[in-house]
Structures are given as structure tokens and as C-alpha cells.
């Protein structure tokens, strides 16, 4: 199987309805896909109902909340990280995915472009419009190609300390 991972709080602004619809489309063309949803929240029951209605029970796993120390293992187990939010700032989950060498597909919100910018190198991520499940499904299929994974694996790993140092430097200028 090829694993897609989402991590977060299951609330409306995270756009999980769009992600599940996109996964449904991508899975029809690529039956080896499996979606892992790590987190919890008030929408979990309705999302599980949507998954059952779409007959994806055996292809979508609701893993529940995980301790922060466990998350790197989840990221490294995945082939692709996905983010479907309607609104974000600079999402830590994308920083974590990149630090674990994983390509991603995300909605084009907040400062996500800063994380996805390949700085002239071949891309390791794709951005899609908010609430566009068709664009997200297409991007998922594209980013699952081996070259995206290879590029993401070759990115320099940045620790929280590196990130904090960069932020302090930026704030001092």
C-alpha cells in the first residue's frame, strides 16, 4: 500500500470533507492507496460516517490522537503528507513532514508557499485551491510519483532548533 497521512484536529476549518472526497477520487484510480488520519475532534463521528457512506472503511484509518514524540514515526511511515485546511498560518505539520523527508500536497493557504518553495530545485510538493477535491486528487496522484519522494528525501533536515534560530534572526532584522 501507499500511505497518505493527515495530522491535526478534526474541526471544520481543516477541510477534511475535501480530503476524504479527494481520497475517494484518487483511490478509484489507485486502489493501493490508504489514508491515515491522526488526531481527533468534534467532527470525527461525521467524518467516519462519510467514510462509511463512501465505502472506504477498509482504506481510511482513524488512528486517534498521538503523543508528539510518536509523530515522526507516523510521518516516516507515510509516502505522502496531505493538508486540506481552509485557513492556516505556517503549519507545523508541513514543517514536520518536510523534516521527515516526506513530499506533501496542501491547500494554498497562509504561508504554505514558504514551505513548499523548492528554491529552484525540482518540486517536492503541490499546492491546490481550497475546497477543490478534484485538484487535490490530481495533485495526490502526481506527488506519489517516485521523483517527488526522492527530492523530499534529499532536502536538508532542519530541527526545531534550526527553525527557532532562523526565526530569532529574522525578528532581529
Short mmCIF file of C-alpha atoms in Angstrom, two decimals:
data_model
loop_
_atom_site.label_atom_id
_atom_site.label_comp_id
_atom_site.label_asym_id
_atom_site.label_seq_id
_atom_site.Cartn_x
_atom_site.Cartn_y
_atom_site.Cartn_z
CA UNK A 1 0.00 0.00 0.00
CA UNK A 2 0.91 3.62 -0.43
CA UNK A 3 0.08 5.65 2.67
CA UNK A 4 -1.26 9.19 2.80
CA UNK A 5 -1.07 10.92 6.19
CA UNK A 6 -3.03 13.78 7.72
CA UNK A 7 -2.35 15.05 11.26
CA UNK A 8 -4.43 17.55 13.18
CA UNK A 9 -7.61 18.44 14.99
CA UNK A 10 -10.80 17.28 13.31
CA UNK A 11 -12.59 20.61 13.02
CA UNK A 12 -14.34 22.25 10.08
CA UNK A 13 -11.52 24.62 9.09
CA UNK A 14 -9.22 21.62 8.44
CA UNK A 15 -11.28 20.75 5.34
CA UNK A 16 -11.33 17.01 5.96
CA UNK A 17 -14.51 16.65 3.90
CA UNK A 18 -12.49 17.85 0.90
CA UNK A 19 -9.63 15.50 1.72
CA UNK A 20 -11.93 12.48 2.02
CA UNK A 21 -13.63 13.37 -1.29
CA UNK A 22 -10.20 13.77 -2.95
CA UNK A 23 -9.01 10.48 -1.49
CA UNK A 24 -12.15 8.78 -2.82
CA UNK A 25 -11.35 10.05 -6.34
CA UNK A 26 -7.64 9.15 -6.17
CA UNK A 27 -8.36 5.75 -4.66
CA UNK A 28 -10.65 4.83 -7.57
CA UNK A 29 -7.69 5.20 -9.94
CA UNK A 30 -5.09 3.87 -7.46
CA UNK A 31 -6.66 1.14 -5.30
CA UNK A 32 -3.41 0.65 -3.35
CA UNK A 33 -3.86 3.97 -1.52
CA UNK A 34 -4.63 4.13 2.19
CA UNK A 35 -5.40 7.30 4.20
CA UNK A 36 -4.26 7.62 7.82
CA UNK A 37 -5.97 10.32 9.88
CA UNK A 38 -4.06 11.06 13.09
CA UNK A 39 -5.93 13.27 15.52
CA UNK A 40 -9.35 13.73 17.00
CA UNK A 41 -12.03 16.35 17.38
CA UNK A 42 -15.73 17.13 17.21
CA UNK A 43 -16.09 16.12 13.53
CA UNK A 44 -14.67 12.62 13.93
CA UNK A 45 -18.05 10.83 14.04
CA UNK A 46 -19.41 12.67 10.99
CA UNK A 47 -16.18 12.03 9.08
CA UNK A 48 -16.38 8.34 9.94
CA UNK A 49 -19.98 8.36 8.64
CA UNK A 50 -18.79 9.95 5.38
CA UNK A 51 -16.06 7.31 5.02
CA UNK A 52 -18.63 4.52 5.60
CA UNK A 53 -21.06 6.10 3.14
CA UNK A 54 -18.31 6.15 0.51
CA UNK A 55 -17.44 2.51 1.34
CA UNK A 56 -13.87 3.42 2.23
CA UNK A 57 -13.86 1.82 5.70
CA UNK A 58 -11.03 -0.53 4.77
CA UNK A 59 -8.99 2.29 3.13
CA UNK A 60 -9.23 5.05 5.75
CA UNK A 61 -7.87 4.62 9.28
CA UNK A 62 -8.85 6.93 12.13
CA UNK A 63 -5.79 6.50 14.35
CA UNK A 64 -6.81 8.92 17.11
CA UNK A 65 -4.52 11.36 18.86
CA UNK A 66 -0.85 10.54 19.22
CA UNK A 67 1.81 11.95 21.52
CA UNK A 68 4.13 14.44 19.81
CA UNK A 69 7.08 12.08 20.33
CA UNK A 70 5.27 9.41 18.27
CA UNK A 71 4.52 11.62 15.26
CA UNK A 72 7.89 11.29 13.48
CA UNK A 73 7.25 7.54 13.14
CA UNK A 74 3.86 8.25 11.54
CA UNK A 75 5.40 10.76 9.12
CA UNK A 76 8.19 8.37 8.16
CA UNK A 77 5.69 5.53 7.59
CA UNK A 78 3.77 7.66 5.06
CA UNK A 79 4.50 8.09 1.37
CA UNK A 80 2.80 11.48 1.24
CA UNK A 81 1.51 14.06 3.69
CA UNK A 82 -1.76 15.89 2.94
CA UNK A 83 -3.21 19.12 4.33
CA UNK A 84 -6.66 20.32 3.30
CA UNK A 85 -7.24 23.36 5.53
CA UNK A 86 -9.25 26.41 4.56
CA UNK A 87 -7.00 28.62 6.69
CA UNK A 88 -3.53 28.23 8.20
CA UNK A 89 -0.57 30.34 9.15
CA UNK A 90 2.70 28.46 8.75
CA UNK A 91 1.60 24.91 9.62
CA UNK A 92 3.96 22.95 11.83
CA UNK A 93 2.62 19.70 10.37
CA UNK A 94 4.12 20.61 7.00
CA UNK A 95 7.43 21.54 8.61
CA UNK A 96 7.38 18.19 10.38
CA UNK A 97 6.58 16.32 7.17
CA UNK A 98 9.46 18.01 5.34
CA UNK A 99 11.81 17.37 8.29
CA UNK A 100 10.90 13.68 7.96
CA UNK A 101 11.65 13.75 4.22
CA UNK A 102 8.07 13.48 3.02
CA UNK A 103 6.55 15.22 0.00
CA UNK A 104 3.19 16.89 0.52
CA UNK A 105 0.01 18.13 -1.08
CA UNK A 106 -1.61 21.12 0.60
CA UNK A 107 -4.18 23.77 0.03
CA UNK A 108 -2.61 27.09 -0.96
CA UNK A 109 -3.29 28.98 2.26
CA UNK A 110 -1.38 31.17 4.69
CA UNK A 111 2.38 30.82 4.38
CA UNK A 112 2.36 27.30 2.94
CA UNK A 113 4.16 28.58 -0.16
CA UNK A 114 7.17 29.39 2.04
CA UNK A 115 7.44 25.72 2.99
CA UNK A 116 6.69 24.34 -0.47
CA UNK A 117 9.12 26.60 -2.34
CA UNK A 118 11.77 24.33 -3.81
CA UNK A 119 14.16 27.32 -4.34
CA UNK A 120 14.81 26.45 -7.97
CA UNK A 121 15.13 22.72 -7.34
CA UNK A 122 12.64 20.20 -8.68
CA UNK A 123 9.40 20.30 -6.68
CA UNK A 124 8.64 18.08 -3.69
CA UNK A 125 5.14 19.45 -3.04
CA UNK A 126 1.99 20.62 -4.83
CA UNK A 127 -0.46 23.32 -3.77
CA UNK A 128 -4.15 23.29 -4.66
CA UNK A 129 -7.08 25.68 -4.22
CA UNK A 130 -9.16 25.44 -1.05
CA UNK A 131 -12.19 23.10 -1.21
CA UNK A 132 -11.18 21.66 -4.60
CA UNK A 133 -11.26 17.89 -4.17
CA UNK A 134 -10.62 17.23 -7.88
CA UNK A 135 -7.44 19.36 -7.87
CA UNK A 136 -6.35 17.70 -4.64
CA UNK A 137 -6.90 14.19 -6.05
CA UNK A 138 -4.90 15.08 -9.17
CA UNK A 139 -2.08 16.54 -7.07
CA UNK A 140 -2.03 13.45 -4.83
CA UNK A 141 -1.61 11.24 -7.87
CA UNK A 142 1.18 13.44 -9.25
CA UNK A 143 3.11 13.75 -5.96
CA UNK A 144 3.01 9.99 -5.42
CA UNK A 145 5.43 9.64 -8.33
CA UNK A 146 8.83 8.42 -7.11
CA UNK A 147 10.71 11.58 -8.08
CA UNK A 148 8.78 13.69 -5.53
CA UNK A 149 9.71 11.26 -2.75
CA UNK A 150 13.36 11.21 -3.86
CA UNK A 151 13.53 15.01 -3.86
CA UNK A 152 11.83 15.28 -0.44
CA UNK A 153 14.29 12.72 0.96
CA UNK A 154 17.23 14.80 -0.27
CA UNK A 155 16.13 18.03 1.44
CA UNK A 156 18.34 19.14 4.31
CA UNK A 157 16.78 18.18 7.62
CA UNK A 158 16.07 21.16 9.82
CA UNK A 159 15.50 20.73 13.54
CA UNK A 160 13.24 22.81 15.77
CA UNK A 161 16.46 24.47 17.00
CA UNK A 162 17.36 25.46 13.40
CA UNK A 163 13.88 26.82 12.86
CA UNK A 164 13.96 28.78 16.13
CA UNK A 165 17.39 30.21 15.24
CA UNK A 166 16.07 31.35 11.85
CA UNK A 167 13.02 32.94 13.45
CA UNK A 168 15.11 34.83 16.01
CA UNK A 169 17.44 36.00 13.25
CA UNK A 170 14.52 37.15 11.15
CA UNK A 171 12.93 39.00 14.09
CA UNK A 172 16.21 40.78 14.86
CA UNK A 173 16.48 42.27 11.36
#
